Short mmCIF file of C-alpha atoms and ligand atoms in Angstrom, two decimals:
data_model
loop_
_atom_site.label_atom_id
_atom_site.label_comp_id
_atom_site.label_asym_id
_atom_site.label_seq_id
_atom_site.Cartn_x
_atom_site.Cartn_y
_atom_site.Cartn_z
CA UNK A 901 -55.61 6.17 0.79
CA UNK A 902 -53.46 6.40 4.01
CA UNK A 903 -50.29 8.23 3.47
CA UNK A 904 -47.18 8.46 5.30
CA UNK A 905 -43.88 10.83 5.23
CA UNK A 906 -41.30 8.61 3.70
CA UNK A 907 -38.22 8.04 5.75
CA UNK A 908 -35.22 5.78 4.10
CA UNK A 909 -32.86 3.69 5.91
CA UNK A 910 -30.85 1.57 3.64
CA UNK A 911 -28.00 -0.94 3.96
CA UNK A 912 -25.92 -2.91 1.51
CA UNK A 913 -24.87 -6.17 2.98
CA UNK A 914 -21.74 -7.64 1.52
CA UNK A 915 -21.43 -7.56 -2.03
CA UNK A 916 -25.33 -8.15 -2.34
CA UNK A 917 -27.31 -4.95 -3.37
CA UNK A 918 -30.76 -5.23 -2.19
CA UNK A 919 -33.72 -4.08 -4.17
CA UNK A 920 -34.34 -1.41 -1.65
CA UNK A 921 -32.31 1.00 -3.60
CA UNK A 922 -34.52 0.26 -6.63
CA UNK A 923 -37.28 0.97 -4.61
CA UNK A 924 -35.88 4.00 -3.52
CA UNK A 925 -35.30 4.96 -6.95
CA UNK A 926 -38.74 4.43 -8.08
CA UNK A 927 -40.06 6.53 -5.22
CA UNK A 928 -37.88 9.59 -5.67
CA UNK A 929 -38.22 9.41 -9.49
CA UNK A 930 -42.24 9.68 -9.19
CA UNK A 931 -42.13 12.34 -6.59
CA UNK A 932 -42.58 15.90 -7.62
CA UNK A 933 -39.46 18.20 -7.14
CA UNK A 934 -38.82 21.89 -7.65
CA UNK A 935 -36.63 22.20 -10.77
CA UNK A 936 -36.50 25.82 -11.60
CA UNK A 937 -32.83 27.20 -11.63
CA UNK A 938 -32.37 29.87 -8.81
CA UNK A 939 -35.52 29.36 -7.04
CA UNK A 940 -35.73 28.22 -3.60
CA UNK A 941 -36.69 24.54 -3.51
CA UNK A 942 -40.47 24.28 -2.69
CA UNK A 943 -40.92 21.80 0.15
CA UNK A 944 -42.76 18.84 -1.02
CA UNK A 945 -44.82 16.14 0.74
CA UNK A 946 -44.12 12.90 -0.69
CA UNK A 947 -47.27 10.47 -0.50
CA UNK A 948 -46.82 6.97 -0.87
CA UNK A 949 -49.28 4.11 -0.11
CA UNK A 950 -48.92 2.92 3.36
CA UNK A 951 -48.91 -0.72 2.48
CA UNK A 952 -45.72 0.23 0.17
CA UNK A 953 -44.31 1.97 2.85
CA UNK A 954 -44.60 -0.60 5.47
CA UNK A 955 -43.14 -3.09 3.08
CA UNK A 956 -40.20 -1.03 2.59
CA UNK A 957 -39.54 -0.42 6.36
CA UNK A 958 -39.94 -3.96 6.98
CA UNK A 959 -37.36 -5.03 4.46
CA UNK A 960 -35.14 -2.11 5.82
CA UNK A 961 -35.41 -3.67 9.35
CA UNK A 962 -34.55 -6.99 8.20
CA UNK A 963 -31.57 -5.89 6.45
CA UNK A 964 -30.52 -4.01 9.71
CA UNK A 965 -31.17 -7.45 11.79
CA UNK A 966 -29.01 -9.55 9.24
CA UNK A 967 -26.23 -6.92 9.51
CA UNK A 968 -26.03 -6.82 13.22
CA UNK A 969 -26.38 -10.72 13.46
CA UNK A 970 -23.66 -10.98 11.03
CA UNK A 971 -21.60 -8.83 13.08
CA UNK A 972 -22.22 -10.67 16.39
CA UNK A 973 -21.46 -13.98 14.69
CA UNK A 974 -18.17 -12.56 13.50
CA UNK A 975 -17.15 -11.21 16.83
CA UNK A 976 -18.31 -14.63 18.47
CA UNK A 977 -15.99 -16.53 16.15
CA UNK A 978 -13.04 -14.24 16.63
CA UNK A 979 -13.25 -14.37 20.38
CA UNK A 980 -13.54 -18.10 20.37
CA UNK A 981 -10.34 -18.17 17.94
CA UNK A 982 -8.43 -15.88 20.36
CA UNK A 983 -9.20 -17.79 23.35
CA UNK A 984 -8.12 -21.24 21.69
CA UNK A 985 -5.07 -19.46 20.46
CA UNK A 986 -4.16 -18.14 24.05
CA UNK A 987 -4.33 -21.66 25.35
CA UNK A 988 -2.05 -22.73 22.76
CA UNK A 989 0.58 -20.07 23.32
CA UNK A 990 0.92 -21.06 26.83
CA UNK A 991 2.71 -24.13 25.62
CA UNK A 992 4.47 -22.35 22.81
CA UNK A 993 5.88 -19.45 25.09
CA UNK A 994 6.56 -21.46 28.03
CA UNK A 995 9.70 -20.54 29.88
CA UNK A 996 11.93 -23.41 29.92
CA UNK A 997 15.66 -24.21 30.37
CA UNK A 998 15.57 -27.56 29.17
CA UNK A 999 12.80 -27.85 26.55
CA UNK A 1000 12.43 -25.85 23.23
CA UNK A 1001 10.32 -22.84 23.51
CA UNK A 1002 9.88 -19.75 21.52
CA UNK A 1003 9.32 -17.28 24.36
CA UNK A 1004 11.91 -14.90 23.04
CA UNK A 1005 10.49 -15.01 19.47
CA UNK A 1006 6.86 -14.47 20.61
CA UNK A 1007 7.98 -11.71 22.85
CA UNK A 1008 9.91 -10.02 19.72
CA UNK A 1009 6.62 -10.71 17.48
CA UNK A 1010 4.49 -9.14 19.93
CA UNK A 1011 6.57 -6.28 20.62
CA UNK A 1012 6.49 -5.42 16.88
CA UNK A 1013 2.76 -5.92 16.88
CA UNK A 1014 2.20 -3.45 19.74
CA UNK A 1015 4.46 -1.01 18.03
CA UNK A 1016 2.34 -1.29 14.72
CA UNK A 1017 -0.73 -0.24 16.66
CA UNK A 1018 -2.67 -1.77 13.84
CA UNK A 1019 -6.21 -0.67 14.79
CA UNK A 1020 -5.74 1.98 17.37
CA UNK A 1021 -2.99 4.64 17.49
CA UNK A 1022 -1.71 6.42 20.55
CA UNK A 1023 0.35 8.90 18.48
CA UNK A 1024 -0.40 12.30 19.09
CA UNK A 1025 -0.93 13.15 15.27
CA UNK A 1026 -3.31 10.25 14.35
CA UNK A 1027 -4.67 9.39 17.88
CA UNK A 1028 -7.70 6.99 18.12
CA UNK A 1029 -9.23 4.14 15.86
CA UNK A 1030 -7.74 3.73 12.56
CA UNK A 1031 -9.82 3.36 9.39
CA UNK A 1032 -9.40 0.15 7.31
CA UNK A 1033 -6.86 1.69 4.89
CA UNK A 1034 -4.35 2.77 7.39
CA UNK A 1035 -5.01 -0.45 9.47
CA UNK A 1036 -4.16 -2.47 6.37
CA UNK A 1037 -1.03 -0.41 6.06
CA UNK A 1038 -0.06 -1.06 9.73
CA UNK A 1039 -0.86 -4.96 9.27
CA UNK A 1040 1.44 -4.97 6.13
CA UNK A 1041 4.20 -3.21 7.89
CA UNK A 1042 3.89 -5.56 10.82
CA UNK A 1043 4.14 -8.72 8.60
CA UNK A 1044 7.13 -7.09 6.43
CA UNK A 1045 8.97 -6.39 9.70
CA UNK A 1046 8.63 -9.95 10.94
CA UNK A 1047 9.84 -11.39 7.59
CA UNK A 1048 12.79 -9.04 7.70
CA UNK A 1049 13.87 -10.06 11.34
CA UNK A 1050 13.37 -13.74 10.13
CA UNK A 1051 11.22 -14.42 13.36
CA UNK A 1052 9.22 -17.11 11.39
CA UNK A 1053 12.18 -18.98 10.31
CA UNK A 1054 13.73 -19.07 13.39
CA UNK A 1055 10.91 -20.52 15.37
CA UNK A 1056 11.88 -23.70 17.11
CA UNK A 1057 8.36 -25.18 17.33
CA UNK A 1058 6.60 -26.14 14.14
CA UNK A 1059 3.18 -25.15 15.97
CA UNK A 1060 4.47 -21.71 16.22
CA UNK A 1061 4.42 -21.09 12.70
CA UNK A 1062 0.82 -22.35 12.64
CA UNK A 1063 0.15 -20.23 15.49
CA UNK A 1064 1.35 -17.08 13.66
CA UNK A 1065 -0.72 -17.83 10.61
CA UNK A 1066 -3.91 -17.94 12.81
CA UNK A 1067 -2.74 -14.64 14.62
CA UNK A 1068 -2.66 -13.06 11.09
CA UNK A 1069 -5.85 -14.40 10.11
CA UNK A 1070 -7.59 -12.99 13.23
CA UNK A 1071 -6.24 -9.45 12.14
CA UNK A 1072 -7.49 -9.80 8.68
CA UNK A 1073 -10.87 -11.09 9.81
CA UNK A 1074 -11.11 -7.86 12.02
CA UNK A 1075 -9.74 -5.84 8.97
CA UNK A 1076 -12.54 -7.30 6.75
CA UNK A 1077 -15.01 -6.23 9.15
CA UNK A 1078 -13.98 -2.88 9.52
CA UNK A 1079 -13.78 -2.46 5.79
CA UNK A 1080 -17.25 -4.07 5.60
CA UNK A 1081 -18.75 -1.47 8.12
CA UNK A 1082 -17.24 1.55 6.36
CA UNK A 1083 -18.90 0.33 3.13
CA UNK A 1084 -22.25 0.19 4.76
CA UNK A 1085 -21.73 3.77 6.28
CA UNK A 1086 -20.67 5.22 2.93
CA UNK A 1087 -23.89 3.49 1.28
CA UNK A 1088 -26.13 4.79 3.95
CA UNK A 1089 -24.89 8.30 3.85
CA UNK A 1090 -24.77 8.62 -0.06
CA UNK A 1091 -28.51 7.28 -0.17
CA UNK A 1092 -29.62 9.65 2.56
CA UNK A 1093 -28.08 12.41 0.66
CA UNK A 1094 -29.33 11.61 -2.64
CA UNK A 1095 -32.66 11.30 -0.82
CA UNK A 1096 -32.54 14.78 0.73
CA UNK A 1097 -31.28 16.20 -2.55
CA UNK A 1098 -34.40 15.27 -4.31
CA UNK A 1099 -37.06 15.56 -1.53
CA UNK A 1100 -35.63 18.19 0.90
CA UNK A 1101 -36.87 16.10 3.88
CA UNK A 1102 -33.67 16.55 5.80
CA UNK A 1103 -33.17 12.51 6.32
CA UNK A 1104 -29.48 12.94 7.02
CA UNK A 1105 -30.22 15.12 9.87
CA UNK A 1106 -33.05 13.22 11.17
CA UNK A 1107 -30.90 9.86 11.00
CA UNK A 1108 -27.62 10.79 12.27
CA UNK A 1109 -27.83 7.71 14.57
CA UNK A 1110 -28.34 5.35 11.52
CA UNK A 1111 -25.24 6.90 9.83
CA UNK A 1112 -23.15 6.41 12.83
CA UNK A 1113 -24.42 3.13 13.73
CA UNK A 1114 -22.09 1.49 11.36
CA UNK A 1115 -18.92 3.34 12.53
CA UNK A 1116 -19.96 2.40 16.09
CA UNK A 1117 -20.60 -1.19 15.58
CA UNK A 1118 -17.27 -1.59 13.92
CA UNK A 1119 -15.43 0.54 16.38
CA UNK A 1120 -17.12 -1.50 19.17
CA UNK A 1121 -16.11 -4.82 17.49
CA UNK A 1122 -12.26 -3.76 16.92
CA UNK A 1123 -12.08 -2.51 20.56
CA UNK A 1124 -13.66 -5.56 22.20
CA UNK A 1125 -11.44 -7.82 19.89
CA UNK A 1126 -8.07 -5.79 20.40
CA UNK A 1127 -8.77 -5.61 24.13
CA UNK A 1128 -9.02 -9.50 24.24
CA UNK A 1129 -6.09 -9.80 22.04
CA UNK A 1130 -3.97 -7.74 24.35
CA UNK A 1131 -5.48 -9.12 27.65
CA UNK A 1132 -5.69 -12.64 26.92
CA UNK A 1133 -3.10 -13.46 24.08
CA UNK A 1134 -0.38 -11.10 24.44
CA UNK A 1135 -0.27 -11.10 28.01
CA UNK A 1136 0.58 -14.70 27.94
CA UNK A 1137 4.26 -13.56 26.85
CA UNK A 1138 5.21 -10.70 29.54
CA UNK A 1139 6.91 -7.68 27.86
CA UNK A 1140 10.38 -6.29 29.10
CA UNK A 1141 8.62 -2.78 29.46
CA UNK A 1142 6.61 -3.85 32.34
CA UNK A 1143 9.69 -5.17 34.14
CA UNK A 1144 11.90 -2.35 33.79
CA UNK A 1145 13.66 -0.27 36.35
CA UNK A 1146 12.35 3.56 35.97
CA UNK A 1147 15.72 4.82 36.70
CA UNK A 1148 18.35 2.75 34.62
CA UNK A 1149 15.68 1.58 32.06
CA UNK A 1150 17.12 -2.17 32.14
CA UNK A 1151 15.44 -4.90 33.68
CA UNK A 1152 14.60 -4.69 37.47
CA UNK A 1153 16.98 -7.45 38.42
CA UNK A 1154 16.92 -8.02 42.16
CA UNK A 1155 13.66 -5.90 42.41
CA UNK A 1156 13.31 -3.74 45.57
CA UNK A 1157 9.75 -2.78 46.39
CA UNK A 1158 9.54 0.25 48.37
CA UNK A 1159 7.03 1.27 50.94
CA UNK A 1160 5.18 3.32 48.20
CA UNK A 1161 4.74 0.23 46.28
CA UNK A 1162 7.20 1.24 43.47
CA UNK A 1163 9.92 -1.03 42.24
CA UNK A 1164 13.64 -0.11 41.65
CA UNK A 1165 16.43 -2.41 40.50
CA UNK A 1166 18.95 -3.17 43.45
CA UNK A 1167 21.64 -1.17 41.95
CA UNK A 1168 19.68 1.95 41.55
CA UNK A 1169 18.23 1.52 44.97
CA UNK A 1170 21.86 1.03 46.76
CA UNK A 1171 23.06 4.16 44.39
CA UNK A 1172 20.22 6.43 45.74
CA UNK A 1173 20.88 5.27 49.22
CA UNK A 1174 24.61 5.99 49.06
CA UNK A 1175 23.77 9.40 47.68
CA UNK A 1176 21.42 9.86 51.16
CA UNK A 1177 18.58 10.63 48.71
CA UNK A 1178 15.42 9.89 50.54
CA UNK A 1179 12.92 10.52 48.26
CA UNK A 1180 11.24 7.83 45.49
CA UNK A 1181 11.93 9.26 42.00
CA UNK A 1182 8.36 8.43 40.98
CA UNK A 1183 6.19 9.61 43.93
CA UNK A 1184 8.44 11.48 46.03
CA UNK A 1185 7.56 9.25 49.19
CA UNK A 1186 10.26 9.39 51.87
CA UNK A 1187 11.05 5.74 51.28
CA UNK A 1188 14.38 5.26 49.87
CA UNK A 1189 16.50 4.97 53.09
CA UNK A 1190 14.06 2.94 54.90
CA UNK A 1191 14.18 0.16 52.31
CA UNK A 1192 16.63 -2.90 53.37
CA UNK A 1193 16.97 -6.58 52.23
CA UNK A 1194 13.54 -7.41 53.36
CA UNK A 1195 12.34 -5.27 50.71
CA UNK A 1196 13.43 -7.34 47.72
CA UNK A 1197 10.04 -8.76 46.24
CA UNK A 1198 11.01 -12.54 45.79
CA UNK A 1199 7.89 -13.09 43.83
CA UNK A 1200 8.60 -10.43 41.21
CA UNK A 1201 12.44 -11.77 41.33
CA UNK A 1202 11.56 -15.49 40.47
CA UNK A 1203 9.24 -14.16 37.59
CA UNK A 1204 11.95 -11.94 36.10
CA UNK A 1205 14.45 -15.05 36.43
CA UNK A 1206 11.92 -17.24 34.66
CA UNK A 1207 10.77 -15.13 31.96
CA UNK A 1208 13.65 -12.90 31.36
CA UNK A 1209 16.42 -15.27 31.86
CA UNK A 1210 19.03 -13.65 29.33
CA UNK A 1211 18.33 -9.98 30.63
CA UNK A 1212 18.62 -11.00 33.95
CA UNK A 1213 21.86 -12.65 33.59
CA UNK A 1214 23.43 -9.71 31.58
CA UNK A 1215 22.14 -7.38 34.31
CA UNK A 1216 23.70 -9.74 37.10
CA UNK A 1217 27.09 -9.68 35.31
CA UNK A 1218 26.89 -5.80 34.76
CA UNK A 1219 26.09 -5.16 38.56
CA UNK A 1220 28.77 -7.77 39.65
CA UNK A 1221 31.31 -6.18 37.40
CA UNK A 1222 30.65 -2.71 38.74
CA UNK A 1223 31.11 -3.97 42.45
CA UNK A 1224 34.27 -5.89 41.49
CA UNK A 1225 35.63 -2.68 39.98
CA UNK A 1226 34.73 -0.51 43.04
CA UNK A 1227 36.67 -3.32 45.18
CA UNK A 1228 39.46 -4.45 43.12
CA UNK A 1229 39.93 -1.56 40.69
CA UNK A 1230 39.25 -0.82 37.17
CA UNK A 1231 41.25 -3.94 35.84
CA UNK A 1232 38.62 -6.18 37.42
CA UNK A 1233 37.18 -8.78 35.03
CA UNK A 1234 34.03 -10.57 35.72
CA UNK A 1235 34.39 -14.57 35.92
CA UNK A 1236 32.19 -14.78 32.81
CA UNK A 1237 34.65 -12.80 30.77
CA UNK A 1238 37.71 -14.54 31.81
CA UNK A 1239 38.90 -17.44 29.82
CA UNK A 1240 40.30 -20.63 31.32
CA UNK A 1241 43.56 -21.40 29.81
CA UNK A 1242 44.82 -25.04 29.88
CA UNK A 1243 48.63 -25.27 30.10
ZN1 LIG B 2201 17.90 0.56 38.14
ZN1 LIG B 2202 7.22 5.65 44.87
#
């Protein structure tokens, strides 16, 4: 009879446990093992009929393929859903002076979502991918924070509520996949461990790739989906952080683009010039005194006025108030603060 040294790869898919585990139990129960306490284990060679083994590997191969295609299918569905939601987001968060828009509410919502770092953390203590347990906690925090701030009830467009539900569902689906892969990974390593304990064949060290494959698969999926979420969906709603002046940390109203390409708000650029400071605070390039009115980046200026109208207005009033005080003294009041009194 032909014989083969046995290797075991076993996967559990969803909540169905395949009979490979039974197969494995039958194999290891029938195999001879050293049982004398204190004695070094005798290395055993397990012989199984080739037909039996081939059947085993075929089943195993099938399960791996099912798992992979399941993953591919799930990822494809998620990618499609994110694209569809991104298209809808264009209308929901469209900047408009005259029509109803949820631009500010979506911005706040995505800002909280980015803060939550549901699937990946950039904190020093827990840097990297999260496991399903901590991802679930972060997602819960995100949802409770949204509720606490009353963002959903303040949506002006009914379609925004539906879009929010879809956004949460995308996250839940990704979380479910992460959990599913973790269960597979635990199952694989437990089975290989049990197998090694009984046979001393070192299957765990021979198949680290197999144990790691479930982790890699879920990490790859989480990375791909999260990057699409931020690149395609969240980018539809520009965040304030990306348009802040690096000196005063408020919006770069009237943005001055230096020759080094860095942008400062006009107020900070003028302050530096008055102090005769020559060097860019970010790159130390000798650019500040060379800047003039031509350095105003009108494209970014229009973008800021369009997407951040409230912040731009507040900054304009603050800058104009400062100039007014310089010209007319501390008692100067900006026209927006003065009340008309009808006699
Ligand atoms: Zn500034
Ligand atoms: Zn610079």
